[in-house]
Coordinates of C-alpha atoms in Angstrom, one line a residue:
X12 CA 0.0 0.0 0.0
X13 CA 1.0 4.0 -0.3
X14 CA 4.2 4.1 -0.9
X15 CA 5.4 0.8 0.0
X16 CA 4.9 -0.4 -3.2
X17 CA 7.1 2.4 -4.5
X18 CA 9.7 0.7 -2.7
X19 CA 9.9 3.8 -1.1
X20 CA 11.2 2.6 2.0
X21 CA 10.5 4.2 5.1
X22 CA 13.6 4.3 6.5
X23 CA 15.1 6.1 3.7
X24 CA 13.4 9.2 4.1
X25 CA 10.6 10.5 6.6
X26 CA 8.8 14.1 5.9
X27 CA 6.7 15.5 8.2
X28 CA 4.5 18.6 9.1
X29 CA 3.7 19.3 12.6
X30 CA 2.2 22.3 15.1
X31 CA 3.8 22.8 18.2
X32 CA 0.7 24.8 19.6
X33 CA -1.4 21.4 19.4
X34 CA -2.1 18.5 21.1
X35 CA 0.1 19.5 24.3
X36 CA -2.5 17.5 26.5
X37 CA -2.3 14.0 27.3
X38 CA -4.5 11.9 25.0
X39 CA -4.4 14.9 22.4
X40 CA -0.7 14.2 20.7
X41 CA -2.2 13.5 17.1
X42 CA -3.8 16.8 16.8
X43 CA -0.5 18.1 16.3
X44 CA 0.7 15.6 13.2
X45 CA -0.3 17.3 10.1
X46 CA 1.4 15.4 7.3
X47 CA 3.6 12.3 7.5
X48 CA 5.3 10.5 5.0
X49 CA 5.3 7.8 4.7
X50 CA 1.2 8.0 5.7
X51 CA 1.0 3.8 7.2
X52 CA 3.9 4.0 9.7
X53 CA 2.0 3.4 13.2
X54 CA 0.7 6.4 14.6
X55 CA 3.2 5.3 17.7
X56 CA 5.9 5.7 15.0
X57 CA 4.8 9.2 13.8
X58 CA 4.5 10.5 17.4
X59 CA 8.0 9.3 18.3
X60 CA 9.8 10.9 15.2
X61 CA 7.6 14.5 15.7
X62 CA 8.2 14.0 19.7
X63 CA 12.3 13.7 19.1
X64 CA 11.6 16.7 16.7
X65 CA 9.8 19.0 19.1
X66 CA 12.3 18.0 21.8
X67 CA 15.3 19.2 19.2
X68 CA 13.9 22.1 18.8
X69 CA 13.0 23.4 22.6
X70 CA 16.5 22.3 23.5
X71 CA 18.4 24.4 20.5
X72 CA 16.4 27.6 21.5
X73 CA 17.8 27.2 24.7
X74 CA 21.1 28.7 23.6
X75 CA 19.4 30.4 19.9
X76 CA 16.3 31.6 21.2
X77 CA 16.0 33.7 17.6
X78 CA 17.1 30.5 15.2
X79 CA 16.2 27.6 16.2
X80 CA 17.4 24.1 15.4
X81 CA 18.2 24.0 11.2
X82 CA 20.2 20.9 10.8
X83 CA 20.5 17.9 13.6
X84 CA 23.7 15.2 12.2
X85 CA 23.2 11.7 13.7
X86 CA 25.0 8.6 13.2
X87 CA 22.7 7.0 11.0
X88 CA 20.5 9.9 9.9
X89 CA 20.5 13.8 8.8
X90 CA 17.5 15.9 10.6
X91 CA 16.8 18.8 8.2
X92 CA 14.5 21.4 9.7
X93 CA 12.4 24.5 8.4
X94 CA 10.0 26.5 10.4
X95 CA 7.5 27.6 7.2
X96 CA 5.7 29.3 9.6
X97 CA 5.5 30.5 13.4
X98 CA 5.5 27.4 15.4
X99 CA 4.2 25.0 11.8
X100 CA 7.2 22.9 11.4
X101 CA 8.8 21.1 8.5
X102 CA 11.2 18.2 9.0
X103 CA 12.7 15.6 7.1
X104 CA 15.0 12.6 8.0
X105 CA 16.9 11.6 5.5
X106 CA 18.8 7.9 5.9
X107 CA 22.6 7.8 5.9
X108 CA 24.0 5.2 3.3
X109 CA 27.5 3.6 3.4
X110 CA 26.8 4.5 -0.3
X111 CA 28.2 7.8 -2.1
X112 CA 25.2 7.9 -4.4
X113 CA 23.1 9.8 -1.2
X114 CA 25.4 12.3 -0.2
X115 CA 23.1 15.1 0.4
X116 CA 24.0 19.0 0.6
X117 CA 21.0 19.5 3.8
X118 CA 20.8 23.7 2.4
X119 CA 19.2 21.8 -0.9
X120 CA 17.0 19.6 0.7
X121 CA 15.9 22.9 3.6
X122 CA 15.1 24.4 -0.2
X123 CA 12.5 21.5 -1.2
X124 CA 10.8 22.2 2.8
X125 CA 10.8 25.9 1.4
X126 CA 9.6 25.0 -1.8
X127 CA 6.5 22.9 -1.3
X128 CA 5.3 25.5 1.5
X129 CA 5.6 28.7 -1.1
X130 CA 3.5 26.6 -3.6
X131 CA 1.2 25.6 -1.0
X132 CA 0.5 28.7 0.5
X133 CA 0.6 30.4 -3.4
X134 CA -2.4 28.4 -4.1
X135 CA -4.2 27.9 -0.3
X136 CA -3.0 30.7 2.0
X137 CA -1.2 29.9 4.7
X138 CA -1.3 26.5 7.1
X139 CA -2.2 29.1 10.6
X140 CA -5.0 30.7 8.4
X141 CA -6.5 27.8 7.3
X142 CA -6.4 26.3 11.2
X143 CA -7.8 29.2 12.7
X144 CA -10.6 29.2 10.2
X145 CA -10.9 25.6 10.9
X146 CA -9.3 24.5 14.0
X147 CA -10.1 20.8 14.3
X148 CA -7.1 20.5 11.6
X149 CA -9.4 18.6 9.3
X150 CA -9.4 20.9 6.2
X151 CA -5.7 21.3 6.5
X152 CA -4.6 17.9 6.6
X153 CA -6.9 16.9 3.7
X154 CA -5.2 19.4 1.6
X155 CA -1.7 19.1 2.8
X156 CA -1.6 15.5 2.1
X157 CA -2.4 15.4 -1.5
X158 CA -0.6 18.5 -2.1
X159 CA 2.7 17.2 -0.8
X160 CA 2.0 13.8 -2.3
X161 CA 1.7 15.5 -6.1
X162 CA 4.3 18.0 -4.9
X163 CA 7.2 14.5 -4.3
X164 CA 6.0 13.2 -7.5
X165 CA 8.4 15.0 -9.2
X166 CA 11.4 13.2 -7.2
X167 CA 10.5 10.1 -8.3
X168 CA 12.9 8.6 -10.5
X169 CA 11.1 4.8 -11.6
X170 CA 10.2 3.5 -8.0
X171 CA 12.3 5.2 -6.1
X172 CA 12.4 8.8 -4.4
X173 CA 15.5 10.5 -5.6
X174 CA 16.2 13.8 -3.7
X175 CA 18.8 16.5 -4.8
X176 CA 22.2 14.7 -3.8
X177 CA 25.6 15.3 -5.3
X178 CA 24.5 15.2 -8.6
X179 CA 22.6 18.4 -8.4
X180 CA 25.2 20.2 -6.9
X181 CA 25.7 23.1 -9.8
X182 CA 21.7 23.8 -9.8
X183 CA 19.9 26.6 -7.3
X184 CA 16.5 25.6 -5.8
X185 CA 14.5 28.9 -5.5
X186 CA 16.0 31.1 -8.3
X187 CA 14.9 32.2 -11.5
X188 CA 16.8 31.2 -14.7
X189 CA 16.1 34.4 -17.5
X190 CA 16.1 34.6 -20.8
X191 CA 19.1 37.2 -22.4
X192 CA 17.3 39.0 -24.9
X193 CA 18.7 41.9 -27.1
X194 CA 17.4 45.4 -27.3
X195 CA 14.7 45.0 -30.3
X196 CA 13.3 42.0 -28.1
X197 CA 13.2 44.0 -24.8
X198 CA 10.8 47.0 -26.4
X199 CA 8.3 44.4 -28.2
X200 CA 8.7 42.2 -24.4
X201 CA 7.6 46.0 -23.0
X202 CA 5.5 46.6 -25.2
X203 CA 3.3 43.9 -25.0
X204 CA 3.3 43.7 -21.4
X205 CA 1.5 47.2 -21.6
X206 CA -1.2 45.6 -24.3
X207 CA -1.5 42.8 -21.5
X208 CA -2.0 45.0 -18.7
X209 CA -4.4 47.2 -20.4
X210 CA -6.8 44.1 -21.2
X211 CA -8.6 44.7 -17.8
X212 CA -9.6 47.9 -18.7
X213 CA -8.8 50.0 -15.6
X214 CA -8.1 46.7 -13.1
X215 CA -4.5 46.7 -11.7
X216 CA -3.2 43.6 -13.2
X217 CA 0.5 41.5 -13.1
X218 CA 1.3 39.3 -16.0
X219 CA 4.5 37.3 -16.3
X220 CA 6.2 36.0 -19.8
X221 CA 7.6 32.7 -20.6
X222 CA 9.9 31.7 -23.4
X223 CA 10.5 27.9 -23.0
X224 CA 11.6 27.1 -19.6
X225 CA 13.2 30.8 -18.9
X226 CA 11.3 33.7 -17.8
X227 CA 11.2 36.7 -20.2
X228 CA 9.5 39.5 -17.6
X229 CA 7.7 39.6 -14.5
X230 CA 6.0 42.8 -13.0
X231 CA 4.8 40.6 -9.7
X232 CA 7.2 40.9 -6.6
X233 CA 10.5 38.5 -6.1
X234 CA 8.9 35.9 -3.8
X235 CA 5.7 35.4 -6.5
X236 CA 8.1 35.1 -9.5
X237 CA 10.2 32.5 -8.1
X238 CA 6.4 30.6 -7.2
X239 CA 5.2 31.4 -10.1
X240 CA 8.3 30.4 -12.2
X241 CA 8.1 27.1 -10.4
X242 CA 4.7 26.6 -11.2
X243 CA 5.0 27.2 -15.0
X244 CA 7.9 25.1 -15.6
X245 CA 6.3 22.2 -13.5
X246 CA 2.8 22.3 -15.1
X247 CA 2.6 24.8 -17.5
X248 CA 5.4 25.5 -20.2
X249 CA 5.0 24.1 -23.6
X250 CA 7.9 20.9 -22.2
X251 CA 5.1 20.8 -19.2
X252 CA 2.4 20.1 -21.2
X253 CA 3.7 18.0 -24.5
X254 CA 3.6 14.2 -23.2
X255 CA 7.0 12.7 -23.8
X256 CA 9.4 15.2 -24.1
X257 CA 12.5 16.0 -22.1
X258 CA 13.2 19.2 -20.1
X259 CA 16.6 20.3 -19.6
X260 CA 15.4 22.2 -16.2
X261 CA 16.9 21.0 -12.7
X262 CA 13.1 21.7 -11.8
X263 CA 11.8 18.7 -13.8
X264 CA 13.3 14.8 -12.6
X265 CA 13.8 11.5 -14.6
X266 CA 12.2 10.7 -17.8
X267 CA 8.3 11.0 -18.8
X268 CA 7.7 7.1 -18.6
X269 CA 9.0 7.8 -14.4
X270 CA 6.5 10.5 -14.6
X271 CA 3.8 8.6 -15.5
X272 CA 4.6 5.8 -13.4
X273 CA 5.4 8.3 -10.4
X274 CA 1.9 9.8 -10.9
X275 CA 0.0 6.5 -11.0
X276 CA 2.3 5.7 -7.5
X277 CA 1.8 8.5 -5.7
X278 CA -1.8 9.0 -6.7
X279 CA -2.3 5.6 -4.5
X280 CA -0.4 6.7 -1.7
X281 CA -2.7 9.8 -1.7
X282 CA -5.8 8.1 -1.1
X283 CA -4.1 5.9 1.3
X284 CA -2.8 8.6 3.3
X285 CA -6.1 10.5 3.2
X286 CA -7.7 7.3 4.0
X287 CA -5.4 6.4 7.5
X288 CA -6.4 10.4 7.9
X289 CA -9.4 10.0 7.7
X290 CA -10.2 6.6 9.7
X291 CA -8.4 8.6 12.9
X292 CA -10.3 12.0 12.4
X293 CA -13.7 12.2 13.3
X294 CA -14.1 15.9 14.3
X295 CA -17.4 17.6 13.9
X296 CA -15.8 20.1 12.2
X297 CA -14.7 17.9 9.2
X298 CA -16.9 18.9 6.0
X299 CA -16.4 16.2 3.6
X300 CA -17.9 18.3 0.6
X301 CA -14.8 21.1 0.8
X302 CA -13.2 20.7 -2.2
X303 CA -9.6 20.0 -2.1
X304 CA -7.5 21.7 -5.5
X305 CA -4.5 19.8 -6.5
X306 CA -2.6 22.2 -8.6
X307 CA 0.2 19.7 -8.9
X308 CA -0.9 16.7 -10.0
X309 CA 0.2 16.1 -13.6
X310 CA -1.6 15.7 -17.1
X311 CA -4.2 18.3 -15.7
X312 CA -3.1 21.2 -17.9
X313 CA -4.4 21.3 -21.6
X314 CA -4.3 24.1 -24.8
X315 CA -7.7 25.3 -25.8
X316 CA -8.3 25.8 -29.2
X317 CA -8.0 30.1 -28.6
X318 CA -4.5 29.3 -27.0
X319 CA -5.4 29.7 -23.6
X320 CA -4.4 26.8 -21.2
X321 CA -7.3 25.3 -19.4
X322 CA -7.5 22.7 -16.0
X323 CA -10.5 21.5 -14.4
X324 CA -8.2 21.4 -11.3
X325 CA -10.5 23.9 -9.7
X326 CA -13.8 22.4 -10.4
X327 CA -16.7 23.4 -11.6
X328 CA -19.5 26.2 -11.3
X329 CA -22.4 25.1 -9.1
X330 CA -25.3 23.6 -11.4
X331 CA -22.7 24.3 -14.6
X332 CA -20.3 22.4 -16.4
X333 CA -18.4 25.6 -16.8
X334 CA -15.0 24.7 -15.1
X335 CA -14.0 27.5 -12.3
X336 CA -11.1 29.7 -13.6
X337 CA -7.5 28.9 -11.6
X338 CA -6.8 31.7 -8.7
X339 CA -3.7 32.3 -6.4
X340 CA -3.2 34.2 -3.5
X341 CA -0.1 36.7 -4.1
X342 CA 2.7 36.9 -1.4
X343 CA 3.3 40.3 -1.4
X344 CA -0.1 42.0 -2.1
X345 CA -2.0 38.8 0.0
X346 CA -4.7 39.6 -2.9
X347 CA -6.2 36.7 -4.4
X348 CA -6.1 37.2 -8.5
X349 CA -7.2 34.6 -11.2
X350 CA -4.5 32.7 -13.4
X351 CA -5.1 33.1 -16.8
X352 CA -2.1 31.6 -19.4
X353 CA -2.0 31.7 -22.9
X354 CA 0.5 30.0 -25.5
X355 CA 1.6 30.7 -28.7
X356 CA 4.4 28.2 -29.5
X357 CA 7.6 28.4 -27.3
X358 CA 5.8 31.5 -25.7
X359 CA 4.0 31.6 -22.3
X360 CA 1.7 34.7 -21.0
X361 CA 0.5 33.9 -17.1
X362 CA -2.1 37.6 -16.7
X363 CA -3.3 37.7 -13.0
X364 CA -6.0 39.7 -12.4
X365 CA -7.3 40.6 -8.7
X366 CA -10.5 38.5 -8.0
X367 CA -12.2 41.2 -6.5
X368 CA -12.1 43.9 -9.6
X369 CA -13.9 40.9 -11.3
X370 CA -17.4 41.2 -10.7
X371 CA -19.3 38.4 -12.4
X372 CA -16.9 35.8 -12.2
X373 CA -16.2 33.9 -15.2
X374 CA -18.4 35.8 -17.6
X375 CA -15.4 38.6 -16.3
X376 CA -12.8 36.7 -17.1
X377 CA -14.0 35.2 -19.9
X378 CA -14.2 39.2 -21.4
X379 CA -10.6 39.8 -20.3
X380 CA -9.5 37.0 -22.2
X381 CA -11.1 38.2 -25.2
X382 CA -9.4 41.4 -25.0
X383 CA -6.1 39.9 -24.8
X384 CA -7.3 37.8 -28.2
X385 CA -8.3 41.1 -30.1
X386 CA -5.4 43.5 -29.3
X387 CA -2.1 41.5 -28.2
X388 CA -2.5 38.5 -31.0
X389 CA -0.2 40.5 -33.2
X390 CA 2.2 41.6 -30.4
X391 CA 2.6 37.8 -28.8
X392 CA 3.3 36.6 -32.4
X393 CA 6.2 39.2 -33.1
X394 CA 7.7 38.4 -29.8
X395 CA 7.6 35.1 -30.0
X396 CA 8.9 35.2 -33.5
X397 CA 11.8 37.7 -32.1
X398 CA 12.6 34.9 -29.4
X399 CA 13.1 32.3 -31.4
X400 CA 15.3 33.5 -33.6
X401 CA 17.9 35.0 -30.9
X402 CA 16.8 31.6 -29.1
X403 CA 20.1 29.4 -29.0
X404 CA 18.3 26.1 -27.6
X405 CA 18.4 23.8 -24.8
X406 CA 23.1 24.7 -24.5
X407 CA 22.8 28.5 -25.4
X408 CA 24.0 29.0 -22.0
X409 CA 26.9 26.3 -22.2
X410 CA 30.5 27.8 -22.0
X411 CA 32.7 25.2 -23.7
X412 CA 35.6 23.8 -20.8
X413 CA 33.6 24.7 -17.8
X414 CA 30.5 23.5 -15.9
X415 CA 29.3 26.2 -13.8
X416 CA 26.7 27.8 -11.3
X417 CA 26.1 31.5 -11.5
X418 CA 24.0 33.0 -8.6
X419 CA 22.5 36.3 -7.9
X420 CA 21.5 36.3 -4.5
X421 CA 20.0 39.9 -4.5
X422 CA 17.9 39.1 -7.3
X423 CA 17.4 35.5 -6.8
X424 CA 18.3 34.6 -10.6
X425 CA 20.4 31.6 -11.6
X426 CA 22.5 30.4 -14.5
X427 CA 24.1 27.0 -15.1
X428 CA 25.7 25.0 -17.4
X429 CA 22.9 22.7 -19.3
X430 CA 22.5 19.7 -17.4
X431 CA 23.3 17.4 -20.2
X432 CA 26.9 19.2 -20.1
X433 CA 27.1 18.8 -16.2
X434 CA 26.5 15.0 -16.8
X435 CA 29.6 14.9 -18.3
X436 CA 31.5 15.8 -14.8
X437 CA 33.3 12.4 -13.2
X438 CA 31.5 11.6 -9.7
X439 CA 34.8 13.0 -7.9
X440 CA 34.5 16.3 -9.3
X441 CA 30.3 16.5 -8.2
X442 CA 31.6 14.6 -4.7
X443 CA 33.8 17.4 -4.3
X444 CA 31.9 20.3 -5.0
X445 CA 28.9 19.4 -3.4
X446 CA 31.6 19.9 -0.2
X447 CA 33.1 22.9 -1.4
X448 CA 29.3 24.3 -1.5
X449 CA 28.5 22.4 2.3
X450 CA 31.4 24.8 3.4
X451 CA 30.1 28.0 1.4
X452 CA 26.3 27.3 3.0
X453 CA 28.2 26.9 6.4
X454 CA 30.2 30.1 6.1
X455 CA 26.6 32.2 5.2
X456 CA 24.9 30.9 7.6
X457 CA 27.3 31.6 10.0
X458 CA 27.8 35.1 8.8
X459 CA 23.3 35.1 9.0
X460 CA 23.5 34.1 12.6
X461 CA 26.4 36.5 13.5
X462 CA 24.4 39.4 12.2
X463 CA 26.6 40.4 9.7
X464 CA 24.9 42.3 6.7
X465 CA 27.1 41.7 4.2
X466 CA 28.7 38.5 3.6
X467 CA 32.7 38.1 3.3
X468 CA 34.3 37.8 0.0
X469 CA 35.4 33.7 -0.3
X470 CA 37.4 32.7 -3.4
X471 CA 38.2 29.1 -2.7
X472 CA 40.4 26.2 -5.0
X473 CA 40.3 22.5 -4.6
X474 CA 42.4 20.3 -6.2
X475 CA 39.8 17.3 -6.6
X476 CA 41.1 13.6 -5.9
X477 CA 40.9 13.7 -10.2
X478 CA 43.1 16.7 -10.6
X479 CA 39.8 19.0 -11.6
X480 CA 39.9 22.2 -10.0
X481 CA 36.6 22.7 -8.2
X482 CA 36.2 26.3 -7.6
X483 CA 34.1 28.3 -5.2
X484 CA 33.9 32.3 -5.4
X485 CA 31.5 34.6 -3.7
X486 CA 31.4 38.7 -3.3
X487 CA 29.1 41.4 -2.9
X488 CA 25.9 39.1 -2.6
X489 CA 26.9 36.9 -6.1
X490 CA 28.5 33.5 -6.4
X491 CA 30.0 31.5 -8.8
X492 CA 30.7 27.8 -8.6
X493 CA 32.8 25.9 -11.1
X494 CA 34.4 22.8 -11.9
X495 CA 37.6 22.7 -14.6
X496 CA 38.2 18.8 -15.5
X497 CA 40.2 19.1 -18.5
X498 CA 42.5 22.2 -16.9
X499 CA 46.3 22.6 -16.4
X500 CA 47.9 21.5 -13.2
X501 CA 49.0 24.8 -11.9
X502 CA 46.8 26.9 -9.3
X503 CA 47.5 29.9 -11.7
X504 CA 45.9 28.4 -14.7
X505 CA 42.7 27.8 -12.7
X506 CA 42.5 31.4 -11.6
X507 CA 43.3 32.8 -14.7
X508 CA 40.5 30.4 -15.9
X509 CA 37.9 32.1 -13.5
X510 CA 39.4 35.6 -14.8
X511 CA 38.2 35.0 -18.1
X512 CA 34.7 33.4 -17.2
X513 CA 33.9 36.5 -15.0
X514 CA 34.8 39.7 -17.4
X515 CA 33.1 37.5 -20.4
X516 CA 30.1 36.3 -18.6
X517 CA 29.7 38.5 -15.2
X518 CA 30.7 41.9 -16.3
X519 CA 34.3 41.7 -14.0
X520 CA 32.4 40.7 -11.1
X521 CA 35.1 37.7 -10.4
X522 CA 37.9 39.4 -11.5
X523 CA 40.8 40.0 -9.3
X524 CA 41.1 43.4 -10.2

C-alpha cells in the first residue's frame, strides 16, 4: 500500500508537518501531526519521530532563542528542519548510506521544505489561516496531504524517491533562470506587457512571460516570481504540457515514462494517506464536501483551441459544467487574483487579475480574455517570433571547458551549465563540489547568525582527488561555482581560468582586479 509499493522505504526518508501549539495534552498528541510520509507508519511511530523533533527544537532555543534548530547530524541519519511558519514545522529525516550515491547537501533539501510550503500557501494561504478558520485541523490535513504527495512526485525517478544529492550540486533551488534578450526584443517584451496589462480595462493587473523554460518578464514581486516560475515550468510551459518530451530544467526529474509511473504511485499513496487520515479524524468540524484543489498533479493542464491553457483542477460552477477559472493568492499584495495563461508556440503569458475587480466571475474573465485575443494577438506573435530566432536552444548558455553555477543572491536569478553538459563531470569532481558548496552554505549561515549584513568575500580552490579544480567564489551578494576537468595543473591556470569566465560572462564581477 502507499508508498510501500514504490519501494519507497521508510527508512530512507521521513517528511513530516507538525504544530507545536497542538495536542500538548495527554491523550491529544495526534492533533498536532499534520502530514507524514510515509502515511502507514504506526501512529506510535509518527509520534515518536515529531516527539524527538519537538524535543530538538525546545533544546536548541535554549542557547538560539531567535534561530532555532536548522540541521541535527546523527550517526545513521541527517535531521533537516524549516519552520514555514511561526511554530508550523517542516522536518525531514533523510537515511545515511554507506553508499556515495546519497550524499546530500541539507541547504538543498531545507530548499524542497521551502519549496513545497511557497507553492502551497501560493495556491491555499497559509497553514495558521486555514487552522484558525478551521481548527479541528481537518481541512488542512486533507489538503496538505495530497498536495505534498503530487508536490514528491516530481522526485520520483522509476520507484524510487530521488532527492537532490551530489548530482545536483551546480543547480539553485528557489532562483529564477532568465532569458538574455537583445534590445529589439526588450521594447516588443515592453511593449506587449502594456497591451496585457491594459486588457482589464482600468483593473490593476501583473502578468509574467515565458519563453520555454526561462522567464522573459515579470511585474509581480521577487517571492511570486520565483512561485510562479516554479509553477509554470512544473505544469505549465509548452515541455510541461507535450507528453513525452525532455526538459533540460533541474526543476523537472527522470524521464516522462518515471512521470507517468510516479503519478499512478503517488496517486495511490494519496488516497491511502487520506484514507489512514481519515479513519483517525472524526471531528465535527470535518466537511467532507470542501473541495480539495491539486494544482500539482500532472496531465491536468491542456491548450484550448483560442490558445489559452485550461484545468478542471479547480472544479466546476455550481449547477454548470463551466469549469472554475485557476486563482492564487499573491505573497506580497496577500490579494487573491485569477490565473489566466496563454501560448503561442515556445511562448507563455500567465495575466493575473485581482479576484475582487472581477465582478461576475467567469463571464469577467471570460471578457478579459477576449481582449487579450483582439489586441495583443499581433504583439505575442512578433515576440515570439523575435525569441526564437535570438533563441540558442536547450546549451545557449553552455561555455565550452567549464561547468558552472552562477547565482544572484539579491535578485534571486540563476545560471548554469545545461544539465546534459554537467553530466559529463566524473562523480569525484560533483563529490567534491557538493563539499566545497557544504562549506560556502556553512560560512553564510554563520555570517546570517552573527548578524553580519554583508557576507565576506570567499574565493576558494580544490584540487579534486581527479586533478579538476573545483572552484568556489563569492562577493558582494553573487556567487559562482565551477568545476575545470580538462584544466592545467597549476593553481595559476585555474585562476586565470575564472578571470576570463567572469569579465566575459559576469561583467568583472570575479575578476581580481
Amino acid at each position: 500500500m502507499g508508498l510501500a509499493s514504490a519501494n519507497t522505504s521508510s527508512e530512507g526518508m521521513q517528511l513530516c508537518v507538525f504544530d507545536l501549539r497542538r495536542g500538548q495534552l495527554e491523550g491529544q498528541e495526534l492533533d498536532k501531526i499534520l502530514f507524514f510520509f510515509p502515511a502507514d507508519l504506526p501512529f506510535s511511530t509518527q509520534l515518536s519521530v515529531i516527539g524527538l523533533s519537538e524535543g530538538l527544537i525546545t533544546f536548541t532555543r535554549i542557547f538560539s532563542p531567535e534561530a532555532a534548530c536548522e540541521v541535527i547530524e546523527a550517526e545513521r541519519h541527517s535531521h533537516v528542519f524549516y519552520e514555514a511558519e511561526p511554530d508550523i514545522w517542516m522536518v525531514m529525516v533523510v537515511e545515511k548510506s554507506k553508499g556515495l550515491e546519497v550524499i546530500w547537501r541539507i541547504d538543498a533539501l531545507r530548499e524542497v521544505l521551502k519549496e513545497v510550503h511557497s507553492l502551497f500557501m501560493m495556491f491555499n494561504g497559509s497553514i495558521r489561516a486555514m487552522l484558525e478558520r478551521e481548527p479541528s485541523g481537518g481541512v488542512i490535513r486533507s489538503h496538505l496531504y495530497p498536495f505534498i504527495m503530487d508536490y514528491m512526485s516530481d522526485f520520483l525517478v522509476g520507484k524510487k524517491l530521488q532527492l537532490p544529492s551530489f548530482r545536483d550540486c551546480l543547480t539553485e533551488r528557489g532562483t529564477v533562470q532568465m532569458l538574455t534578450v537583445g534590445r529589439e526584443a526588450a521594447i516588443e517584451v515592453q511593449s506587449l506587457v502594456r497591451v496585457l496589462e491594459s486588457c482589464a480595462g482600468t483593473t490593476p493587473c501583473h502578468s509574467l512571460i515565458f519563453f520555454q523554460d526561462l522567464l522573459v518578464s515579470t511585474t509581480v514581486s521577487p517571492d511570486d516570481t520565483i512561485n510562479l516560475f516554479t509553477y509554470a515550468v512544473l505544469r505549465l510551459t509548452p515541455r510541461a504540457l507535450s507528453s513525452g518530451a525532455s526538459s533540460w530544467s533541474y526543476l523537472r526529474k527522470g524521464s516522462t515514462a518515471s512521470h507517468v509511473a510516479a503519478g499512478s504511485t503517488l496517486a495511490q499513496s494519496a488516497s491511502v494517506s487520506e484514507h489512514l487520515y481519515r479513519s483517525h479524524d472524526n471531528s465535527p468540524g470535518r466537511d467532507d464536501s470542501y473541495h480539495v484543489k491539486r494544482p500539482l498533479q500532472h496531465d491536468k493542464w491542456a491548450k484550448g483551441k483560442d490558445g489559452f491553457l485550461v484545468t478542471d483542477i479547480w472544479g466546476a460552477e455550481i449547477g454548470s459544467s463551466v469549469t472554475v477559472s485557476p486563482t492564487i493568492w499573491l505573497r506580497q499584495t496577500e490579494e487573491r487574483v485569477y490565473l489566466c495563461a496563454y501560448q503561442y508556440k515556445g511562448l507563455t503569458l500567465i495575466l493575473l487579475i485581482p479576484v475582487s475587480s472581477i465582478l461576475n466571475g467567469e463571464q469577467g474573465v471570460s471578457l478579459v480574455k477576449q481582449q487579450v485575443l483582439e489586441n495583443a494577438s499581433l504583439k505575442m506573435l512578433k515576440v515570439e517570433e523575435k525569441l526564437s530566432k535570438g533563441w540558442g536552444g536547450e546549451n545557449a548558455y553552455h561555455v565550452s571547458g567549464y561547468r558552472y553555477l552562477l547565482v544572484d543572491d539579491d535578485r534571486n536569478i540563476s545560471r548554469a551549465s545545461p544539465p546534459v553538459k554537467v553530466t559529463t563531470l566524473t562523480k569525484e569532481s560533483l563529490l567534491a563540489m557538493n563539499k566545497l558548496r557544504e562549506e560556502v552554505d556553512l560560512e553564510k549561515s554563520r555570517a546570517k547568525r552573527n548578524g553580519v549584513d554583508q557576507e565576506k568575500d570567499l574565493e576558494i580552490c580544490i584540487r579534486a582527488k581527479n586533478n579538476a579544480w573545483v572552484i568556489a567564489h563569492t562577493t558582494r551578494g553573487k556567487e559562482l561555482y565551477m568545476v575545470l576537468e580538462k584544466a592545467n595543473e597549476t593553481l595559476l591556470y585555474a585562476s586565470d581560468a575564472v578571470e576570463k569566465f567572469s569579465n566575459r560572462y559576469c561583467g568583472g564581477t570575479f575578476s581580481l582586479d
